[in-house]
Short mmCIF file of C-alpha atoms and ligand atoms in Angstrom, two decimals:
data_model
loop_
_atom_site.label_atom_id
_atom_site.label_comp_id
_atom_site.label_asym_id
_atom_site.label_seq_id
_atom_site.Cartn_x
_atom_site.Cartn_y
_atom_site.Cartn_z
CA UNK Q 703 11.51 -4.36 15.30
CA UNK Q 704 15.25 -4.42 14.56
CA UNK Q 705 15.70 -7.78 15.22
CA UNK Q 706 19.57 -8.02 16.98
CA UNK Q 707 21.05 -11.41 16.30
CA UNK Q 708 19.51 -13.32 19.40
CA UNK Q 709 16.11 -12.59 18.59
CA UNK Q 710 16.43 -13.26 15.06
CA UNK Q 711 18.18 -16.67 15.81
CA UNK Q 712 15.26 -17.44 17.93
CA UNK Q 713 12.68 -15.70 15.76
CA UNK Q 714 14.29 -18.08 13.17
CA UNK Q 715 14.02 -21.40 15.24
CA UNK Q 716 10.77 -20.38 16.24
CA UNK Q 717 9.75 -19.79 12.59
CA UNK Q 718 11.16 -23.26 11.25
CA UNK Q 719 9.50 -25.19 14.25
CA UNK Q 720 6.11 -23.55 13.48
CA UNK Q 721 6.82 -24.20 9.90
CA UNK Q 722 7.35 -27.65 10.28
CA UNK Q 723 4.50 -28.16 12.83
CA UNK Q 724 1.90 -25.49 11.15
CA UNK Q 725 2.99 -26.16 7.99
CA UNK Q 726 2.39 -23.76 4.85
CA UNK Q 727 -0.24 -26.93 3.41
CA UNK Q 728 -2.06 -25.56 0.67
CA UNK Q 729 -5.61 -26.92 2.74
CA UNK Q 730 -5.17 -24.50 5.30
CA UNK Q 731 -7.37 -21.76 4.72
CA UNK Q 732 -6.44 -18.61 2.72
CA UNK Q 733 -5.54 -15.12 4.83
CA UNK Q 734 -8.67 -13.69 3.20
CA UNK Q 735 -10.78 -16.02 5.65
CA UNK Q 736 -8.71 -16.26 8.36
CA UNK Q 737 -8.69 -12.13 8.26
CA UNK Q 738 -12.27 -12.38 7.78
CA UNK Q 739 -12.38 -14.28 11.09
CA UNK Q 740 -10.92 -12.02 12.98
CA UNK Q 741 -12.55 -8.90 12.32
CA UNK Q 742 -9.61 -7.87 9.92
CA UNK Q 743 -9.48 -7.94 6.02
CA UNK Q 744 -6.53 -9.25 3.95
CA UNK Q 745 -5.35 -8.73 0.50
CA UNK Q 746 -3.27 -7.66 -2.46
CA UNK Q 747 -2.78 -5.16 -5.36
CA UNK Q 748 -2.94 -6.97 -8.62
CA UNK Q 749 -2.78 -6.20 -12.62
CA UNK Q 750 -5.32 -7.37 -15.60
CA UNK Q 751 -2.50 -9.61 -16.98
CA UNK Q 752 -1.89 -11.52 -14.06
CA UNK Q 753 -5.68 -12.58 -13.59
CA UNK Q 754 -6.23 -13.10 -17.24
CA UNK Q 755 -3.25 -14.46 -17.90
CA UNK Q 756 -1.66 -15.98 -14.46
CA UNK Q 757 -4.11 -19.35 -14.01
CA UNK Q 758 -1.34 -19.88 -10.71
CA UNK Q 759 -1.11 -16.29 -9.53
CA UNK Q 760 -4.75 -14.96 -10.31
CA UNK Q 761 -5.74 -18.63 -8.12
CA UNK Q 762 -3.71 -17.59 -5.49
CA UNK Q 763 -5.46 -14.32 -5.61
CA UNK Q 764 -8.59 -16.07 -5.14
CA UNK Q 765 -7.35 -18.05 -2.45
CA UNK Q 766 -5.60 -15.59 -0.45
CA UNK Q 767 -7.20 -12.13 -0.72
CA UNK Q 768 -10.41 -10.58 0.57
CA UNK Q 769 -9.92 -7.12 -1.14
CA UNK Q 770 -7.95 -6.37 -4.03
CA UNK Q 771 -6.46 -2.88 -5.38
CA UNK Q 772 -4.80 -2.29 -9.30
CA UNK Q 773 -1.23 -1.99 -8.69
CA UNK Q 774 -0.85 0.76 -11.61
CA UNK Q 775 -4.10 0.19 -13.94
CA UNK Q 776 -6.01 3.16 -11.78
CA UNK Q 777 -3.90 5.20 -12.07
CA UNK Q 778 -3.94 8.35 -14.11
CA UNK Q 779 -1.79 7.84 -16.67
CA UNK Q 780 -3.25 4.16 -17.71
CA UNK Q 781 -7.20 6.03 -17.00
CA UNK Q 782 -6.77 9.09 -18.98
CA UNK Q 783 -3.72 8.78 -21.35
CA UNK Q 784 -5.24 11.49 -23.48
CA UNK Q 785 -7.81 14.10 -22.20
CA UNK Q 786 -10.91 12.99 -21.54
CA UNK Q 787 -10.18 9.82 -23.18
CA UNK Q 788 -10.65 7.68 -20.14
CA UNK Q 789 -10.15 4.19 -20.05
CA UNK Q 790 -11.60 2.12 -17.58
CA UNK Q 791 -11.42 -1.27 -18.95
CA UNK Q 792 -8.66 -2.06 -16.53
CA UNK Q 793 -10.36 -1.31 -13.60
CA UNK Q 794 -13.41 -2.62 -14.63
CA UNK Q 795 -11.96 -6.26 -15.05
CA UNK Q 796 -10.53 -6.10 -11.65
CA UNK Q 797 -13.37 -4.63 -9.72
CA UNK Q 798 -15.94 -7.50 -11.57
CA UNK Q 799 -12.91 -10.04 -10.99
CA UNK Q 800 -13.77 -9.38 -7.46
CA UNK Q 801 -16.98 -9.15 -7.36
CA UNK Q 802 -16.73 -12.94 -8.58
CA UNK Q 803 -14.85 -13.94 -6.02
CA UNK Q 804 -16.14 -12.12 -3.61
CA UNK Q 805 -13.92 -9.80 -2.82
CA UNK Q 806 -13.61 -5.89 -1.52
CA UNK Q 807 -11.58 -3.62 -4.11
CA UNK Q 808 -10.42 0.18 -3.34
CA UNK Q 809 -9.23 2.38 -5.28
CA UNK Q 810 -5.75 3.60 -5.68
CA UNK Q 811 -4.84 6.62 -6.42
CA UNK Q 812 -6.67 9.97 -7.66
CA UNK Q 813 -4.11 12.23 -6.65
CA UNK Q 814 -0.39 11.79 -6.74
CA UNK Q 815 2.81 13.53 -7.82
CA UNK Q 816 3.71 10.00 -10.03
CA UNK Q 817 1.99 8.25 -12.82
CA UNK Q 818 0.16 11.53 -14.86
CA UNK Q 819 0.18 11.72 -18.46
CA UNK Q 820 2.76 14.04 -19.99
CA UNK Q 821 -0.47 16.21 -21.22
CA UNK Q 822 -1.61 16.84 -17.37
CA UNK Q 823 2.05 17.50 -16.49
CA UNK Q 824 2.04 20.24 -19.14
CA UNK Q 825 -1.90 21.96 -18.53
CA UNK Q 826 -0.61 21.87 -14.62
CA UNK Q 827 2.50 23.80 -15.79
CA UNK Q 828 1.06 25.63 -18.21
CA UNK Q 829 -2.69 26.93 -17.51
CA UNK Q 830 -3.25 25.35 -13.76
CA UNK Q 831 -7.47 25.07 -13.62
CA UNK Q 832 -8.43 22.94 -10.44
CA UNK Q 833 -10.95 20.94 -12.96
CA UNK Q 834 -7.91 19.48 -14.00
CA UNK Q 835 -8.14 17.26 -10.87
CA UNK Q 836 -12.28 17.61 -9.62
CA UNK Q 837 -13.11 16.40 -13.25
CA UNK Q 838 -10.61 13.75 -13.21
CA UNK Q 839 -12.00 12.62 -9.66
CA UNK Q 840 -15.68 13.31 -10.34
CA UNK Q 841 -15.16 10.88 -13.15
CA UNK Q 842 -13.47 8.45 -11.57
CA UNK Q 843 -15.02 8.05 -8.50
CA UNK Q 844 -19.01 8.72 -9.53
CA UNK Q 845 -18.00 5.44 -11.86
CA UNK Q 846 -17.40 3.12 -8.64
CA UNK Q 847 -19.39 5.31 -6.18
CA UNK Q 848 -20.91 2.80 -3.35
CA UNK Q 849 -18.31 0.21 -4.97
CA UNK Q 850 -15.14 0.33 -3.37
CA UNK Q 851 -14.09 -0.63 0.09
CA UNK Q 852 -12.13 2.65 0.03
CA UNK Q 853 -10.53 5.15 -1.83
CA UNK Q 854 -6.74 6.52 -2.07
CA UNK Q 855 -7.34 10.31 -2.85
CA UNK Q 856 -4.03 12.19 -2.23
CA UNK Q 857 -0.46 9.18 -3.01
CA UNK Q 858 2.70 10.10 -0.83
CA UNK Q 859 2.14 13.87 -0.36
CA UNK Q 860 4.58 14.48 2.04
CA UNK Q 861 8.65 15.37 1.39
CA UNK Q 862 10.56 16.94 4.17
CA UNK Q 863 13.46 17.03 1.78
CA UNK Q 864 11.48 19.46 -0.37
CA UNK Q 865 12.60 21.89 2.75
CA UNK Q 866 9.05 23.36 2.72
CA UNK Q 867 7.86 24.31 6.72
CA UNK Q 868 4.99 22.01 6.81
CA UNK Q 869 6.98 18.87 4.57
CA UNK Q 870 5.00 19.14 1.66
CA UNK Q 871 5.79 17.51 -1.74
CA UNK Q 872 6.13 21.31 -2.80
CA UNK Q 873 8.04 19.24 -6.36
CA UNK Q 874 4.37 17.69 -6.94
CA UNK Q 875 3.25 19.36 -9.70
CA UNK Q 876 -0.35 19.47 -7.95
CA UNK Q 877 1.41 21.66 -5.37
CA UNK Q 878 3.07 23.43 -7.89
CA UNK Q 879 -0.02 24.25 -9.53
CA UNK Q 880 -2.51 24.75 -6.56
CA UNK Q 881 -0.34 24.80 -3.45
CA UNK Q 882 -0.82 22.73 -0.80
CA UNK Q 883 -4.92 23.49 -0.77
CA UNK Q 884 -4.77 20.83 -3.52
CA UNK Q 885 -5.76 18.11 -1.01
CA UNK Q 886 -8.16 19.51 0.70
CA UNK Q 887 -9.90 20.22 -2.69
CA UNK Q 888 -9.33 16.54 -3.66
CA UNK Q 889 -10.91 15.04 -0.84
CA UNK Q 890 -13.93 17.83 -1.06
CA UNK Q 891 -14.30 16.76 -4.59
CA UNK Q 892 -14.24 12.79 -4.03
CA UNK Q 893 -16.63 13.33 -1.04
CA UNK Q 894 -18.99 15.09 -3.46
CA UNK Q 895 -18.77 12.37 -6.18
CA UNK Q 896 -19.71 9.35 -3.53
CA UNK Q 897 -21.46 10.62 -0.28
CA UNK Q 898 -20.49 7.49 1.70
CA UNK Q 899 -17.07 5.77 0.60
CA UNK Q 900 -14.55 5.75 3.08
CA UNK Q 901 -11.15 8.59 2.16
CA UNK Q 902 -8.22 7.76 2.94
CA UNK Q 903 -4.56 9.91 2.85
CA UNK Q 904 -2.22 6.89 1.93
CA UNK Q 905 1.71 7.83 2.89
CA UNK Q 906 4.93 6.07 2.23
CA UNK Q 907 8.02 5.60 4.54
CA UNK Q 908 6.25 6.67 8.08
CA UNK Q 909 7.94 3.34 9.46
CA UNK Q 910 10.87 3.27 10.54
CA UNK Q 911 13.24 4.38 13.77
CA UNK Q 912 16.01 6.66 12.08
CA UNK Q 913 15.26 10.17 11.85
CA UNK Q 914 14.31 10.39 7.95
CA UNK Q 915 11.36 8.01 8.94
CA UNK Q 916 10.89 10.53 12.02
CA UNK Q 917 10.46 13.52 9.74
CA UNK Q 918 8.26 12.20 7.73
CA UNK Q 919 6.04 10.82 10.25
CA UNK Q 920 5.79 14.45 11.61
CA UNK Q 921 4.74 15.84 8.46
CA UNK Q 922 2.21 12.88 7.80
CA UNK Q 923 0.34 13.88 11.52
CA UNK Q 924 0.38 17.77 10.93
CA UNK Q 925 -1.16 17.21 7.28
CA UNK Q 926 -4.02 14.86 9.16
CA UNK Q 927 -4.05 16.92 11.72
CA UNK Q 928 -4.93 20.01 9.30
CA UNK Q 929 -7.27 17.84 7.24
CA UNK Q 930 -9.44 16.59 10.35
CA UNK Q 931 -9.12 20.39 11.81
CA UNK Q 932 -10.68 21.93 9.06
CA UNK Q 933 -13.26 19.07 8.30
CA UNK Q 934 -11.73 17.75 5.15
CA UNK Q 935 -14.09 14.61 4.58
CA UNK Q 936 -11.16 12.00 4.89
CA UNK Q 937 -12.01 9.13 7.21
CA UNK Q 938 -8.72 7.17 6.96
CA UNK Q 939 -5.29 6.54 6.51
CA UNK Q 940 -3.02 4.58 4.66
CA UNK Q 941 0.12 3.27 6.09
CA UNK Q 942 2.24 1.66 3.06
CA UNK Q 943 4.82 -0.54 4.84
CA UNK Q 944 7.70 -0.97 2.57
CA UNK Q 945 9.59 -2.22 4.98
CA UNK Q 946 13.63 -2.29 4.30
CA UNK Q 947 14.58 -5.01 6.44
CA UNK Q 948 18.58 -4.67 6.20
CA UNK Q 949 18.90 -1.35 5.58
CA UNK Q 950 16.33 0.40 8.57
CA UNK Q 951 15.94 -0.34 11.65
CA UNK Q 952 12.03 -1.09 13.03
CA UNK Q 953 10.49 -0.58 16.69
CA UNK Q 954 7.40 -1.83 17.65
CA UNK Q 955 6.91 1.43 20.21
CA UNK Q 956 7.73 3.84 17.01
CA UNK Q 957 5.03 2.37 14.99
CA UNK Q 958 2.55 2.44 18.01
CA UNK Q 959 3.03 5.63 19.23
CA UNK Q 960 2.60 7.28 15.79
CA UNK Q 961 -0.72 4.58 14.89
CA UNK Q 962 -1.66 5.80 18.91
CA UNK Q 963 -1.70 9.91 16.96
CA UNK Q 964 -3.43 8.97 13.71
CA UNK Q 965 -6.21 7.12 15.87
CA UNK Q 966 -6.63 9.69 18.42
CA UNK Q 967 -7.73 11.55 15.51
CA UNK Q 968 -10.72 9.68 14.63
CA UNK Q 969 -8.97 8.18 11.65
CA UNK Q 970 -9.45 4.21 10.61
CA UNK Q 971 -5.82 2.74 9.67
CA UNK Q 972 -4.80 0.48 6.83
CA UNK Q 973 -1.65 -1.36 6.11
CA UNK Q 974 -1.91 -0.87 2.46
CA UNK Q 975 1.12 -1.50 0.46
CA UNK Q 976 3.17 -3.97 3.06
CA UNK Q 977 6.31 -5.88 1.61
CA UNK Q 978 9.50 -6.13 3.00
CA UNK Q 979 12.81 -5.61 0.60
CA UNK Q 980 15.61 -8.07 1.46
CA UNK Q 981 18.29 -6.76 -0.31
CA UNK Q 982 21.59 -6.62 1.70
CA UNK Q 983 20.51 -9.71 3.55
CA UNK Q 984 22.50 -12.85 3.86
CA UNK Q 985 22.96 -15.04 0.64
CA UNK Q 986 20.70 -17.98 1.88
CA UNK Q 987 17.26 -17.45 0.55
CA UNK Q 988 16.07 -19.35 3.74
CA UNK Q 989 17.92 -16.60 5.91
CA UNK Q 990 16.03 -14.41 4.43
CA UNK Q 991 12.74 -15.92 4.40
CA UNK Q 992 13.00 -16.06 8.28
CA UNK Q 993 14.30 -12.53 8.70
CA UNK Q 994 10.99 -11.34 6.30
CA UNK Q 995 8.58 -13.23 8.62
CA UNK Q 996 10.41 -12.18 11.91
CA UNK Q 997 9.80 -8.56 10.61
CA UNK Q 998 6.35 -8.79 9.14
CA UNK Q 999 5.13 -10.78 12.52
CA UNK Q 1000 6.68 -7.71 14.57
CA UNK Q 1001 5.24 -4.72 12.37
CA UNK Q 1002 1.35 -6.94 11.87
CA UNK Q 1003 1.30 -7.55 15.34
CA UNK Q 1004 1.60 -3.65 16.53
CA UNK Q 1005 -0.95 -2.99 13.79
CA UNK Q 1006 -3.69 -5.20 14.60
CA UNK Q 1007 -3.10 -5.01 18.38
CA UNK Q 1008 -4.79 -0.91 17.14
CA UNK Q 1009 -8.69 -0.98 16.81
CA UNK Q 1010 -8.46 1.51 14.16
CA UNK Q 1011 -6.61 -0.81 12.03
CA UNK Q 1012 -8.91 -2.26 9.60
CA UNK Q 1013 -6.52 -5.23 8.02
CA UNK Q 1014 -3.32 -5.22 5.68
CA UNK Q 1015 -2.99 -5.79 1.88
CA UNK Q 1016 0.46 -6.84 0.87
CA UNK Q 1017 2.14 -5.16 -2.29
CA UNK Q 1018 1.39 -8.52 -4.35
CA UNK Q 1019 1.29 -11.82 -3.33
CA UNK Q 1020 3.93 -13.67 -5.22
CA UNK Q 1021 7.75 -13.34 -5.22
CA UNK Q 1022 7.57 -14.14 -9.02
CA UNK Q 1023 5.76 -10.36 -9.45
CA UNK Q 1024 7.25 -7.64 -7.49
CA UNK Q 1025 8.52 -4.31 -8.01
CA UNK Q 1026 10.98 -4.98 -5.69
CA UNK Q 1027 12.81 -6.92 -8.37
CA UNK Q 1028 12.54 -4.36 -10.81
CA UNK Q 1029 13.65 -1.48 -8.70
CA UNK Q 1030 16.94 0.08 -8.92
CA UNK Q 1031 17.72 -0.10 -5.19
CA UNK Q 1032 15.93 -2.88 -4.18
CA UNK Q 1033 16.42 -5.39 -6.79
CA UNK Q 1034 19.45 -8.05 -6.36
CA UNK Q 1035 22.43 -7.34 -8.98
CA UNK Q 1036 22.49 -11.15 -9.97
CA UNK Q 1037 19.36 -11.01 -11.04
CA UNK Q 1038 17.19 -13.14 -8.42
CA UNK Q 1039 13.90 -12.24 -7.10
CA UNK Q 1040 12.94 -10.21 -3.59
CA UNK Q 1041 11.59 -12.27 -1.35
CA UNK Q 1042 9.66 -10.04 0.37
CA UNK Q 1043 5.78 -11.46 -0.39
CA UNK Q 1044 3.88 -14.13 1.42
CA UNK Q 1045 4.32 -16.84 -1.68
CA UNK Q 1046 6.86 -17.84 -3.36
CA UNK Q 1047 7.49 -17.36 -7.35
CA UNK Q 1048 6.19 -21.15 -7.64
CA UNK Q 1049 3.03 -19.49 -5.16
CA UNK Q 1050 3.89 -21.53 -2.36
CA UNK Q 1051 3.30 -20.24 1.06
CA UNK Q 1052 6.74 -19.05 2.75
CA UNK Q 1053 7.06 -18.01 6.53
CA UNK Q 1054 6.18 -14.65 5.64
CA UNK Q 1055 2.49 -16.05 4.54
CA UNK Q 1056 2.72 -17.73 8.21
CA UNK Q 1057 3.64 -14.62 10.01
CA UNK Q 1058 0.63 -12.78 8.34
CA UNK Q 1059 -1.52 -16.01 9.48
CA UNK Q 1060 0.13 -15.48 13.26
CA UNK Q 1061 -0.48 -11.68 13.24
CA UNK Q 1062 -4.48 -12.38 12.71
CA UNK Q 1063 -4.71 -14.65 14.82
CA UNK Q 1064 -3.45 -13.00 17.60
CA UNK Q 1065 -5.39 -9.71 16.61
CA UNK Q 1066 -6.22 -7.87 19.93
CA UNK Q 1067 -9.77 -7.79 19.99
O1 G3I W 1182 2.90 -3.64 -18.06
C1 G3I W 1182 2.85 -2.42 -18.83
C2 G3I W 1182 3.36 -2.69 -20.23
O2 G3I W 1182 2.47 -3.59 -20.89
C3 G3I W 1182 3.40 -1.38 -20.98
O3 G3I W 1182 3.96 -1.58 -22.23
C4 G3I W 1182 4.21 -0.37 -20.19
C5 G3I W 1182 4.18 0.97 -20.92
O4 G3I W 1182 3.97 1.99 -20.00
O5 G3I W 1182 3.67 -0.18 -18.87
C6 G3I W 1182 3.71 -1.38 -18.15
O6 G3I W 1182 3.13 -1.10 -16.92
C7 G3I W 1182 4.05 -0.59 -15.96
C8 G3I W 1182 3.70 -1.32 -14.65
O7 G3I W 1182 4.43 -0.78 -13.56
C9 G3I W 1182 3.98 -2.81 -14.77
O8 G3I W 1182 5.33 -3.03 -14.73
C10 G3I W 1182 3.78 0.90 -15.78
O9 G3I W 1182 4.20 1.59 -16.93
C11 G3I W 1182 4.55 1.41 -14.58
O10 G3I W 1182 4.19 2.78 -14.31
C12 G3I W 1182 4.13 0.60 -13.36
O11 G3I W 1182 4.87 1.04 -12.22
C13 G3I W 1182 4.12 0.99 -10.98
C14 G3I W 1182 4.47 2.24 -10.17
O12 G3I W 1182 3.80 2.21 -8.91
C15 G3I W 1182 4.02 3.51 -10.90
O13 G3I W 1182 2.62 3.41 -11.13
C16 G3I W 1182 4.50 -0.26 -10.20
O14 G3I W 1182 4.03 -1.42 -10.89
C17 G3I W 1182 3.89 -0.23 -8.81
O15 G3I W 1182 4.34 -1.31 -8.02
C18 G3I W 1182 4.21 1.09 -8.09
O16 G3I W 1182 3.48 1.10 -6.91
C19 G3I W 1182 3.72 2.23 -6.02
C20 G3I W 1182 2.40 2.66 -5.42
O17 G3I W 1182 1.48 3.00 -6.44
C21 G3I W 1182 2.61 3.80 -4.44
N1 G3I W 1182 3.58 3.43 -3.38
C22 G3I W 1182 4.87 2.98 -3.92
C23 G3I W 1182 4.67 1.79 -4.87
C24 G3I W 1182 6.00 1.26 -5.38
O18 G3I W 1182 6.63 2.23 -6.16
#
């Protein structure tokens, strides 16, 4: 999806006349029911303090999404600061802030090498017992069993840079303390917890045309294809799309032939963590803006055109909350926000919102 400088000139025109004749009105109807419509669901990771506290953001949340995920508040370190002193208030107020509103909520994550208290860091270190993690899991997911759209169980275990054979995360401290076994127990112990909720392996940075992206995609199918070999109850997987519009380049045949593997294996897919950093890009905003949509159209369309592919859920919704702006790396030196969400910080609808809208509509049935 590289777009050369034709395309995106076109791509561009083409994005300002459908702006202009479309239109990003407020009236027309959110992504959650224009997903909905089309067989697909749409939606967005979100915090406690924006829906208590955001009346603009946690409305657009209503508006736009169909199935929400907590963007850090289910994780381990906010569940179980101390051991065995869970806390699942957060979690709680987002899965009943769906229910409300009608809306799906998975969970995200049980199992990753980020985001553990410095007390699991040390027992892993110190006096590795698996019940470390089934305990933590059984918890967890017997809490929300029959609940949750879906579950995250193993984050971003893949690392080809760790130099291991197979391109574990051989650094994670689950590997570290288990080997690489660790996900197959994870998955064994979330499938005993909830008989029914949907599994899913959920990788980062499987996108994109140079060879880092290549590597990494390699790893991700030989750790499904293990998993799915030996019967490891995992049902889907998780595709994050953080998309690095100026600095990677994007094909739509890379991204289909790899969604072609995980399908073949039985696997449902999920866009889960899609934004698209525009640092690097061109000083006008409204550059930008265009180059975002162009991208998003390109990578939604090769998604949805796969039956497997159950919907997208954007990494937020708003400019005005993104990690992208708080990221060393991706966030702009002078201080100004990504642009690489489908609102804008005042939660108006930019062309990336449209290209989302496009990219369902056009779903290949
Ligand atoms: O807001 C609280 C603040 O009240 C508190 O005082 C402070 C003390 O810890 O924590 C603050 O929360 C922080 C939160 O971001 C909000 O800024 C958490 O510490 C911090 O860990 C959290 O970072 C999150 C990060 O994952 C680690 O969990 C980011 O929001 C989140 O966007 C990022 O998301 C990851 C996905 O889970 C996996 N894929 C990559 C993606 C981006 O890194």
């Amino acid at each position: 999806m590289r777009l050369d400088r034709r395309s995106l000139l076109l791509g561009t025109a083409a994005l300002a006349a459908g702006a202009s004749t479309r239109g990003f009105a407020q009236e027309q109807p959110g992504l959650r029911v224009q997903a909905r419509n089309h067989g697909l669901v749409y939606g967005t990771c979100t915090d406690t303090n924006t829906l208590r506290n955001d009346p603009d953001l946690s409305a657009a949340v209503r508006t736009e999404a169909g199935i929400l995920v907590a963007e850090y508040e289910t994780k381990r370190s906010h569940v179980e600061p101390a051991p065995d002193a869970y806390d699942f208030g957060p979690t709680d107020f987002i899965a009943g802030f769906a229910r409300a509103n009608g809306q799906l909520m998975r969970g995200h994550t049980l199992v990753w090498h980020a985001s553990n208290p410095s007390w699991l860091e040390e027992a892993l270190a110190s006096r590795p017992d698996e019940k470390l993690m089934t305990d933590y899991i059984r918890a967890l997911v017997t809490r929300y069993r029959g609940r949750f759209h879906s579950w995250d169980v193993v984050n971003e275990a893949v690392e080809p840079e760790d130099g291991s054979p197979d391109g574990l995360r051989t650094s994670s401290p689950w590997h570290r303390a288990f080997g690489p076994g660790y996900i197959d127990t994870a998955f064994h112990a979330a499938r005993e917890a909830d008989p029914s909720t949907p599994l899913f392996y959920n990788e980062t940075n499987v996108e994109g045309d140079e060879r880092w992206f290549a590597k990494r995609r390699a790893a991700t199918l030989k750790l499904l294809e293990g998993l799915v070999a030996r019967k490891v109850p995992v049902q889907g997987f998780g595709m994050q799309g953080h998309l690095k519009l100026y600095r990677s380049r994007y094909s739509q045949a890379t991204v289909s032939r790899f969604l072609d593997e995980v399908s073949a294996m039985g696997l449902k897919i999920l866009v889960t963590e899609l934004d698209v950093a525009d640092i690097a890009g061109p000083a006008d905003p409204a550059r930008r803006d265009a180059d975002v949509a162009a991208l998003t159209k390109s990578f939604l369309d090769v998604c949805f055109s796969k039956p497997a592919t159950l919907g997208c859920l954007t990494w937020g919704l708003s400019d005005k909350k993104s990690w992208l702006s708080t990221t060393k790396g991706y966030q702009w030196p002078d201080g100004q926000l990504s642009r690489g969400l489908p609102l804008d910080a005042d939660c108006r609808r930019k062309p990336m919102w449209a290209a989302i809208a496009d990219a369902i509509q056009y779903k290949h049935a």
